[in-house]
Short mmCIF file of C-alpha atoms in Angstrom, two decimals:
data_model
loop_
_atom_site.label_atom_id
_atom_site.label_comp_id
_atom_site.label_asym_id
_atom_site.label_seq_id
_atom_site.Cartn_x
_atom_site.Cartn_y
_atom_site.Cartn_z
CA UNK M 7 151.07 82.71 149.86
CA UNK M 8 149.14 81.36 147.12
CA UNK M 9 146.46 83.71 145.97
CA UNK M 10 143.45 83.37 143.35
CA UNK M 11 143.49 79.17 144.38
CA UNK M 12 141.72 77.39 147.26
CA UNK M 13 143.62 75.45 149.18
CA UNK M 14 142.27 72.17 151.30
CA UNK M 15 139.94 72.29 154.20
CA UNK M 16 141.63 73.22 157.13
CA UNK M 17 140.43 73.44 160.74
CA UNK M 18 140.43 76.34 162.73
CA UNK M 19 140.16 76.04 166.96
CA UNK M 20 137.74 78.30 167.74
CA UNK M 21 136.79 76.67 171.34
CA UNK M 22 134.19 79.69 172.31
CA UNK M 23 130.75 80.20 173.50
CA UNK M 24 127.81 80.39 170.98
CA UNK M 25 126.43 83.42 172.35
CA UNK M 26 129.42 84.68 173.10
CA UNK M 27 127.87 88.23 171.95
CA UNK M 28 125.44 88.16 174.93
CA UNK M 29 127.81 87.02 177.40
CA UNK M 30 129.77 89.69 176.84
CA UNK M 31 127.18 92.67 176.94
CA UNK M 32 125.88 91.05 180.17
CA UNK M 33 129.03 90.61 181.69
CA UNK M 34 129.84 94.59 180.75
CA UNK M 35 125.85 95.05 182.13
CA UNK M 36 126.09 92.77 185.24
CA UNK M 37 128.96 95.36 186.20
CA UNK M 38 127.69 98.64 185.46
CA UNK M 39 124.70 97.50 187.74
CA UNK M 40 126.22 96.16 190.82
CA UNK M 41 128.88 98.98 190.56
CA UNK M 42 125.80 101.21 190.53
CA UNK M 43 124.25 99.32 193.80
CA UNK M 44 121.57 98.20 191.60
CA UNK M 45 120.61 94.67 192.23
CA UNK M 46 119.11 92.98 189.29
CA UNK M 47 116.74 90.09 189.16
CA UNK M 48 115.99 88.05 186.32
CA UNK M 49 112.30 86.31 186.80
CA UNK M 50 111.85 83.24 185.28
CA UNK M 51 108.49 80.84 184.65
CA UNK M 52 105.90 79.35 182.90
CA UNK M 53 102.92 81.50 181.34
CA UNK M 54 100.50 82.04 184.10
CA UNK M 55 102.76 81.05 187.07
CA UNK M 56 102.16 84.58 188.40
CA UNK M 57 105.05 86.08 188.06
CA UNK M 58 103.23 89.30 187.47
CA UNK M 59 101.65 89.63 190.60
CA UNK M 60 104.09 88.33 192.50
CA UNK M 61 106.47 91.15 190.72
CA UNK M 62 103.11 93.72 191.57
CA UNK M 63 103.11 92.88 194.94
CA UNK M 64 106.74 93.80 195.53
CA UNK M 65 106.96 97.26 193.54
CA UNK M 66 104.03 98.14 195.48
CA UNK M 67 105.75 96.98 198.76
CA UNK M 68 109.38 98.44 198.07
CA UNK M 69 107.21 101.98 196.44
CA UNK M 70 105.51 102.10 199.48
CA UNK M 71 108.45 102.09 201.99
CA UNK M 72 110.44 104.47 199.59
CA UNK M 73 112.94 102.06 198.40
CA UNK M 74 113.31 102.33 194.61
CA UNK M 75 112.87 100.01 191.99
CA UNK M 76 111.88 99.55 188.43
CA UNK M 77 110.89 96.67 186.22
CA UNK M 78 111.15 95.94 182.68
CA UNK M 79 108.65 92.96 181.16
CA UNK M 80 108.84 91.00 178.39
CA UNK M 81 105.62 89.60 176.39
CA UNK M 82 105.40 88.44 173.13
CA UNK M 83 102.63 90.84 172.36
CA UNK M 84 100.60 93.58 174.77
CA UNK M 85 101.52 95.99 176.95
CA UNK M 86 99.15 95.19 179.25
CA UNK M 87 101.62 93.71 181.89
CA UNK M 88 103.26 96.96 182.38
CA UNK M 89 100.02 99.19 183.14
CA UNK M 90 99.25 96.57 185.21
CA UNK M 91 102.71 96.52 187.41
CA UNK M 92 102.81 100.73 186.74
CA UNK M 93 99.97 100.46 189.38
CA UNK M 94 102.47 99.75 191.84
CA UNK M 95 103.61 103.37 191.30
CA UNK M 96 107.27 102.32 190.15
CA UNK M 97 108.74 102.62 186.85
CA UNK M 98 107.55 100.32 184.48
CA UNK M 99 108.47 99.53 180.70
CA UNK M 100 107.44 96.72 178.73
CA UNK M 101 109.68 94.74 176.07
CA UNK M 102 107.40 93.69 173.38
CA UNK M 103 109.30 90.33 171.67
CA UNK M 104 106.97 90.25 168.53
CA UNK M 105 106.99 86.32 168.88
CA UNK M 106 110.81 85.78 170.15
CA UNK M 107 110.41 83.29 172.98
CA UNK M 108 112.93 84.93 175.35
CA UNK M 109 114.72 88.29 176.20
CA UNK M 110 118.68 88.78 175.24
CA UNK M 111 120.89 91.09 177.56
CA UNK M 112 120.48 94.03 174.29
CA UNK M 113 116.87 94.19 174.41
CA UNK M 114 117.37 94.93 178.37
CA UNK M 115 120.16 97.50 177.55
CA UNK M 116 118.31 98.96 174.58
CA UNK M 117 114.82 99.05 177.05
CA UNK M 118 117.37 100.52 180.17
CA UNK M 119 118.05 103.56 178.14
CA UNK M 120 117.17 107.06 179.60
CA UNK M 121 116.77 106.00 183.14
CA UNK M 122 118.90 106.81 185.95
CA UNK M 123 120.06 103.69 186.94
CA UNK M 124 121.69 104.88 190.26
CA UNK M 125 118.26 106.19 191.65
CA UNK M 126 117.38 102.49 192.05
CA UNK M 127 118.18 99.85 194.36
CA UNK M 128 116.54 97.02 192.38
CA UNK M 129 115.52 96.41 188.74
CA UNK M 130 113.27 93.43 188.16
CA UNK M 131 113.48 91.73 184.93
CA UNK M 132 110.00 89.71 184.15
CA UNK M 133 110.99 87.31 181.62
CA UNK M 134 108.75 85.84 179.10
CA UNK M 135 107.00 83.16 180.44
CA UNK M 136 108.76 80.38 179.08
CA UNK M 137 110.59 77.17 180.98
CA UNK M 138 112.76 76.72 178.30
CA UNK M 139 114.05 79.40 176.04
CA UNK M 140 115.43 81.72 178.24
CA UNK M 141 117.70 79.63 179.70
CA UNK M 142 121.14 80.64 177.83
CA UNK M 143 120.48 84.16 177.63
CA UNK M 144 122.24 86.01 180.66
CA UNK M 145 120.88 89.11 180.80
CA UNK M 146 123.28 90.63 183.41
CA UNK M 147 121.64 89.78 186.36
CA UNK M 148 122.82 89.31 189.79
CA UNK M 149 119.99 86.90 190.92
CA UNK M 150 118.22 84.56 188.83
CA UNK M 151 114.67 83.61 190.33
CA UNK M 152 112.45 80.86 188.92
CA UNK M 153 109.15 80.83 189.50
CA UNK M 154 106.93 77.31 190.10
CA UNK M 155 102.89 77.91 191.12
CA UNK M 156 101.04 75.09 193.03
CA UNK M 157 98.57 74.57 189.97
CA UNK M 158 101.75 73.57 187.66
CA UNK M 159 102.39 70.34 189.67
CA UNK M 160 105.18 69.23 191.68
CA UNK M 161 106.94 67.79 189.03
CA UNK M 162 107.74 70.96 186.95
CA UNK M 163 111.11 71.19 188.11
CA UNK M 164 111.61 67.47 187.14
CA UNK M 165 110.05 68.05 183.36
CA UNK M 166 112.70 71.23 182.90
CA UNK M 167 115.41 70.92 185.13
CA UNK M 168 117.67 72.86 182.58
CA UNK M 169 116.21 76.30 183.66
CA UNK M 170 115.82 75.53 187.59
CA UNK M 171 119.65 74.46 187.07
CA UNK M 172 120.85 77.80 186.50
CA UNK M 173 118.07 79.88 189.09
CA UNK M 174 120.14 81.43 192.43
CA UNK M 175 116.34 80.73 194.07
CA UNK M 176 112.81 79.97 194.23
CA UNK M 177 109.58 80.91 194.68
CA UNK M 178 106.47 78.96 194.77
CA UNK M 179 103.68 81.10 194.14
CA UNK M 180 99.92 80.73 194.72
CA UNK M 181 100.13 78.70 198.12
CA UNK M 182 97.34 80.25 198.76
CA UNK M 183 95.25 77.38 196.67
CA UNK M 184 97.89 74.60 197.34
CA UNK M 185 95.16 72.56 199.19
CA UNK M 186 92.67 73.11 196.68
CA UNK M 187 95.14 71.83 194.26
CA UNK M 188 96.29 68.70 196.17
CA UNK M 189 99.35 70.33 196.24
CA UNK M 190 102.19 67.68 197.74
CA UNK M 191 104.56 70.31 199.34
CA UNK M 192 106.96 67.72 200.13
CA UNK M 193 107.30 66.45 196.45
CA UNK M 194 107.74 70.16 195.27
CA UNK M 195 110.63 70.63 197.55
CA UNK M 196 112.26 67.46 196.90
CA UNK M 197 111.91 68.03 193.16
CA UNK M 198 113.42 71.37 193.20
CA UNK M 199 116.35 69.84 195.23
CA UNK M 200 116.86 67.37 192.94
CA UNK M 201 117.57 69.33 189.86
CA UNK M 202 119.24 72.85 191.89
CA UNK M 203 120.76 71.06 195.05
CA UNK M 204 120.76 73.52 197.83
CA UNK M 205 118.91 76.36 196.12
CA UNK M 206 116.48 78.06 198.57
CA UNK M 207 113.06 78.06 198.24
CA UNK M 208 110.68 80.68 199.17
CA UNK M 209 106.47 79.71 199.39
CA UNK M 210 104.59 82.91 198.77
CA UNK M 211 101.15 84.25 197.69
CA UNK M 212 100.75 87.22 196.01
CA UNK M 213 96.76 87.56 197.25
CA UNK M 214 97.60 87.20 200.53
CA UNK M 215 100.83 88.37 201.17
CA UNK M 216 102.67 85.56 202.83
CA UNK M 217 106.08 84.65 201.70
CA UNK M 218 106.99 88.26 200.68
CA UNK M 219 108.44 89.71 203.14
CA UNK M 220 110.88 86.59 203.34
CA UNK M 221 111.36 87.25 199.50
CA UNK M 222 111.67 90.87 200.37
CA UNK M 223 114.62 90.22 203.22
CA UNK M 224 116.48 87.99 200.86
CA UNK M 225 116.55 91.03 197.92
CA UNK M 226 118.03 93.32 200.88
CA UNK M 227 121.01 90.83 202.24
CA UNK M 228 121.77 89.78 198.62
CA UNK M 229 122.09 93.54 197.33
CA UNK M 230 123.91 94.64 200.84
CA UNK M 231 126.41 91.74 199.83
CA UNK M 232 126.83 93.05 196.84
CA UNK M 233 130.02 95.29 196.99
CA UNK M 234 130.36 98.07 194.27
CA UNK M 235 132.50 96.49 191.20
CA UNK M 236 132.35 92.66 193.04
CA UNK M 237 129.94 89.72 192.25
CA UNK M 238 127.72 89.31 194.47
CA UNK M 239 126.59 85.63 193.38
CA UNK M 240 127.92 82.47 194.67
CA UNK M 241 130.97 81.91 192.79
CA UNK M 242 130.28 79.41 190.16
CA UNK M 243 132.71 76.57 189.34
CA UNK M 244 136.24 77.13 188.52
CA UNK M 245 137.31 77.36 184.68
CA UNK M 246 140.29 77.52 183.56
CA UNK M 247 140.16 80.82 182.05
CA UNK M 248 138.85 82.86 184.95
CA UNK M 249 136.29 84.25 183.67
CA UNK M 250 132.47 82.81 183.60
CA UNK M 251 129.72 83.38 182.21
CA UNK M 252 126.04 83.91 183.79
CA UNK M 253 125.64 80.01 184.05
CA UNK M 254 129.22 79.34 184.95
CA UNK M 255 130.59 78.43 181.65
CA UNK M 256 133.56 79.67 180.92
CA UNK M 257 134.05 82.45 178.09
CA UNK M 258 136.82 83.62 175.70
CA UNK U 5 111.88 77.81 169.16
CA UNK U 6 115.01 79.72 170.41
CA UNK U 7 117.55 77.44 168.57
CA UNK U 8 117.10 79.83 165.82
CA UNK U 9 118.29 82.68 167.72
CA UNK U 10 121.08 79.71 168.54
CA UNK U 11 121.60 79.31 165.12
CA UNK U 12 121.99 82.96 164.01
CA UNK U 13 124.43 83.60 166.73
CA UNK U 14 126.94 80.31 164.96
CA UNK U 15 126.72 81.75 161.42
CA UNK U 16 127.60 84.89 163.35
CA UNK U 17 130.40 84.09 164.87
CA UNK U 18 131.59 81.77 162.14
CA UNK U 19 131.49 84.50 159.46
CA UNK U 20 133.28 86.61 161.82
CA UNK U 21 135.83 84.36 161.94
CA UNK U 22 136.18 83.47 158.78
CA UNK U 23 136.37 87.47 157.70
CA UNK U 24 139.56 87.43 160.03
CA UNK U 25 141.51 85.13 157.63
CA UNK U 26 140.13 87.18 154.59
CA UNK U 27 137.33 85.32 153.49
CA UNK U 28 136.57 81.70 151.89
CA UNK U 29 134.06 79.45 153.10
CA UNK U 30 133.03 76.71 155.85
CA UNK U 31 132.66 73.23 155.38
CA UNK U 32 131.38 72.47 158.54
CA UNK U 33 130.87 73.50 162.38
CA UNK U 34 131.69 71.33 165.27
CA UNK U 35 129.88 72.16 168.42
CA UNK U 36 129.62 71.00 172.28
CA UNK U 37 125.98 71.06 173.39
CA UNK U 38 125.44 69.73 176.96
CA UNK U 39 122.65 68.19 178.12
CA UNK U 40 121.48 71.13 180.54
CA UNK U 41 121.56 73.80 177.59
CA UNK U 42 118.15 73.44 176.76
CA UNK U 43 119.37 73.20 172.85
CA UNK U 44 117.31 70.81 170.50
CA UNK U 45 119.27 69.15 168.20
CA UNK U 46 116.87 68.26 165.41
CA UNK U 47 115.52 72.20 165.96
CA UNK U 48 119.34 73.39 165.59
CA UNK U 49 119.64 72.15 162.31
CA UNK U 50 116.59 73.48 161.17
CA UNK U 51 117.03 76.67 161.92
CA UNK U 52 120.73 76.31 160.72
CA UNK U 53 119.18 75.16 157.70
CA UNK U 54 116.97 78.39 157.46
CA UNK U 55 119.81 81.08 158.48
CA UNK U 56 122.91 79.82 156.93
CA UNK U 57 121.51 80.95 152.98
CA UNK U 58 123.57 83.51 151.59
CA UNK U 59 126.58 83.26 153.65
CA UNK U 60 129.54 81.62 153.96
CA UNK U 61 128.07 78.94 155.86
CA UNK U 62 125.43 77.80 153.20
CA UNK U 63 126.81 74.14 152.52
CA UNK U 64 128.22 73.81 155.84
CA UNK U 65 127.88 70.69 158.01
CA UNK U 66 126.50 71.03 161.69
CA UNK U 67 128.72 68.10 163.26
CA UNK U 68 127.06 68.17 167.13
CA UNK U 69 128.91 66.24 170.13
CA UNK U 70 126.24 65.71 173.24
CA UNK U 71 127.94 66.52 176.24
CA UNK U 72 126.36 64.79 179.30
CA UNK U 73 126.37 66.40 182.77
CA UNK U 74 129.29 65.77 185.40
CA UNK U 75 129.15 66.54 189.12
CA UNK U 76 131.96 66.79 191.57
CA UNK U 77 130.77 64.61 194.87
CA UNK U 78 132.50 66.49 197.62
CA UNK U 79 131.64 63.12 199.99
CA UNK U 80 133.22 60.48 197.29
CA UNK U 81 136.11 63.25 196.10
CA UNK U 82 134.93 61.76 192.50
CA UNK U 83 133.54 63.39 189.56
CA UNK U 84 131.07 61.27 187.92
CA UNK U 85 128.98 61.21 184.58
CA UNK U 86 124.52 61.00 184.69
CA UNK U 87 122.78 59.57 182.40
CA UNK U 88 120.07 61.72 183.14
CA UNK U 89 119.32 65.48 184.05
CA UNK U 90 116.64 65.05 186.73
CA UNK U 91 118.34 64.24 189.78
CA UNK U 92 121.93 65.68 190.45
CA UNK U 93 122.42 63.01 192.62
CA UNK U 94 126.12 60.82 192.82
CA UNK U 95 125.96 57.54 191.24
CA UNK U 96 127.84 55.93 193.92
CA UNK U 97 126.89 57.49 197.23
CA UNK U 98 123.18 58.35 196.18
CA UNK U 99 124.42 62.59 198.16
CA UNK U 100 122.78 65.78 195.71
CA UNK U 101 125.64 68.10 194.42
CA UNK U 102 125.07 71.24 192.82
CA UNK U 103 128.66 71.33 191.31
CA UNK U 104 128.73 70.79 187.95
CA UNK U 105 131.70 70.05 186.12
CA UNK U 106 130.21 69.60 182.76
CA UNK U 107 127.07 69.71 180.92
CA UNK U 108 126.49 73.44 180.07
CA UNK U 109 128.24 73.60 177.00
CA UNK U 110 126.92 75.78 173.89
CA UNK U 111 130.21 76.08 172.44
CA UNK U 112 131.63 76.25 169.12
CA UNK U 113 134.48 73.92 169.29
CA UNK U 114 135.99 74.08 165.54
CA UNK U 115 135.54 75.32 161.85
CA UNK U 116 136.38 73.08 158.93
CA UNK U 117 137.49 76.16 156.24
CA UNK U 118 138.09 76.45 153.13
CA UNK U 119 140.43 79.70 152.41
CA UNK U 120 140.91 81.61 149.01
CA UNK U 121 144.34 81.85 150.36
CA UNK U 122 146.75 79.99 152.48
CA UNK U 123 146.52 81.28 156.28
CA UNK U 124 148.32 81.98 159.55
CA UNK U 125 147.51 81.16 162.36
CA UNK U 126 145.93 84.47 164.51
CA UNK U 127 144.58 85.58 167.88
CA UNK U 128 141.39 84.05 166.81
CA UNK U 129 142.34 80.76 167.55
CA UNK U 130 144.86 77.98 166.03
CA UNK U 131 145.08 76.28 162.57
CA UNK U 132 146.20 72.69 161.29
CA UNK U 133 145.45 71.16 158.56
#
């Protein structure tokens, strides 16, 4: 060994994921959860997509019927979407970014802590509105939902097909003023298709309630297929490690 | 702007690595970026540029390979490259697939280092020169 000089470059293999940190709290999360029954969603949109009051409108449903569930919410600023999903009578706490543009799996963990996580059947993750950021960040969810409303146009999906790629489903929200919008259903669907082949899509509006219960059934059959300590999402592709990440990358 | 979070997470893990052979310094960073990672390159750098100061990493080189998409086409039996990220469609038989064989990447493929000392190779990953 020669000590005290440098020697030349030399290249070291590394061949591992970036946020490799996350992954792996997620991964560790993801299992406590479903081991714990608790089916975790991870909502993903746009500012303004409603994502909010589509999340309202299903506390308040689930509160009402006895079935538990909480929700954590991340703004940059405000608390202002947590008293306003708190009125659902569930558990509500709000992640405040201070200007980060997305939510990593700690900030979850760190916002989790104190609550009995086995008293709930679901936890509902709002994300910060954003099409783009949160993308890479598993959070140690079991369901990733994106969120499109008819007033974004149909060709959202199109303009940031990089976050409907890794969404389990979809809702579109506000249907309620798709023909006041022009809304071309048929485009929407196609679009989604296009960029998430075969993901399902769910039309729903939060004002008048349709759609919900359909979003509301799908929650139940995902979390009864979840079994304690399995995955409950589709399988994602093979890698040669065996293990995957959140979007189906493999991790070391 | 989440490529600085991006960013922080590389010097990160490069540091980390680099503390595992006992210290020196990296010359540069390759990485695998695929096209549905939502990564900007030009924004990478810069906030590379504003996180690397003061560690091991300050002179390094970002050296960033796109990866494009792939898709298995259960109907052809082919996997096949898109030049775009829109439509997940296969280039020969026009059919949507949803399985992706490529094109997620945010990986940090290699470090170029320069050691204090000569090193051996460890669980970390493997060295040439």
């Amino acid at each position: 060994m020669t000590t005290g000089t440098t020697n030349g470059p030399r290249v070291l293999e590394v061949r591992t994921r970036i946020l490799k940190k996350n992954d792996e709290l997620a991964r560790e999360m993801r299992r406590e959860f479903e081991s714990l029954g608790l089916l975790v969603v991870n909502m993903v949109s746009s500012p303004g997509t409603g994502k909010t009051a589509f999340l309202k409108e299903t506390l308040t449903r689930l509160t009402q019927r006895g079935i538990p569930a909480a929700a954590v919410v991340g703004d940059l600023e405000t608390d202002n979407d947590a008293r306003r999903l708190a009125l659902s009578g569930a558990p509500v706490r709000q992640i405040m970014t201070h200007g980060m543009c997305h939510l990593e799996a700690d900030m979850v963990r760190e916002h989790l802590a104190g609550w009995n996580l086995s008293a709930f059947h679901y936890l509902f993750i709002e994300n910060v509105g954003n099409l783009v950021c949160p993308t890479s960040w598993d959070l140690g969810e079991s369901v990733r939902l994106a969120l499109l409303s008819v007033t974004e146009g149909e060709d959202k999906p199109l303009k940031y097909p990089g976050l409907f790629n890794t969404a389990d489903l979809a809702t579109i929200t506000k249907i309620d003023l798709a023909e006041a919008c022009d809304f071309d259903r048929e485009a929407a669907h196609a679009n989604i298709a296009a960029v998430r082949p075969g993901m399902r899509i769910i039309e729903t509006s939060s004002k008048h309630g349709s759609g919900i219960e359909e979003w509301l059934d799908y929650l139940a059959a995902r979390r009864s297929a979840m079994k304690p300590s399995g995955c409950a999402f589709p399988a994602p592709p093979a890698s040669p490690t065996g293990e995957t990440s959140r979007s189906g990358i493999a991790m070391q | 702007m989440h490529e600085l979070s991006i960013a922080s997470s590389i010097v990160e893990a490069a540091s980390e690595h680099l503390r595992q052979l006992g210290g020196g310094r990296i010359k540069a960073v390759r990485l695998r970026i695929g096209a549905l990672s939502c990564v900007h390159e030009d924004a990478l750098r810069y906030g590379f540029d504003l996180v690397r100061e003061g560690t091991p990493l300050a002179t390094a080189v970002l050296a960033i390979t796109a990866v494009p998409v792939r898709i298995w086409c259960p109907t052809c039996r082919v996997e096949s490259e898109l030049s775009g990220i829109q439509r997940f469609a296969c280039p020969a038989c026009g059919h949507l697939s949803g399985d992706i064989r490529a094109g997620r990447e945010l990986d940090i493929e290699s470090l170029e280092i320069e050691t204090e000392h000569a090193v051996q190779p460890t669980a970390a990953g493997e060295i040439h020169a």
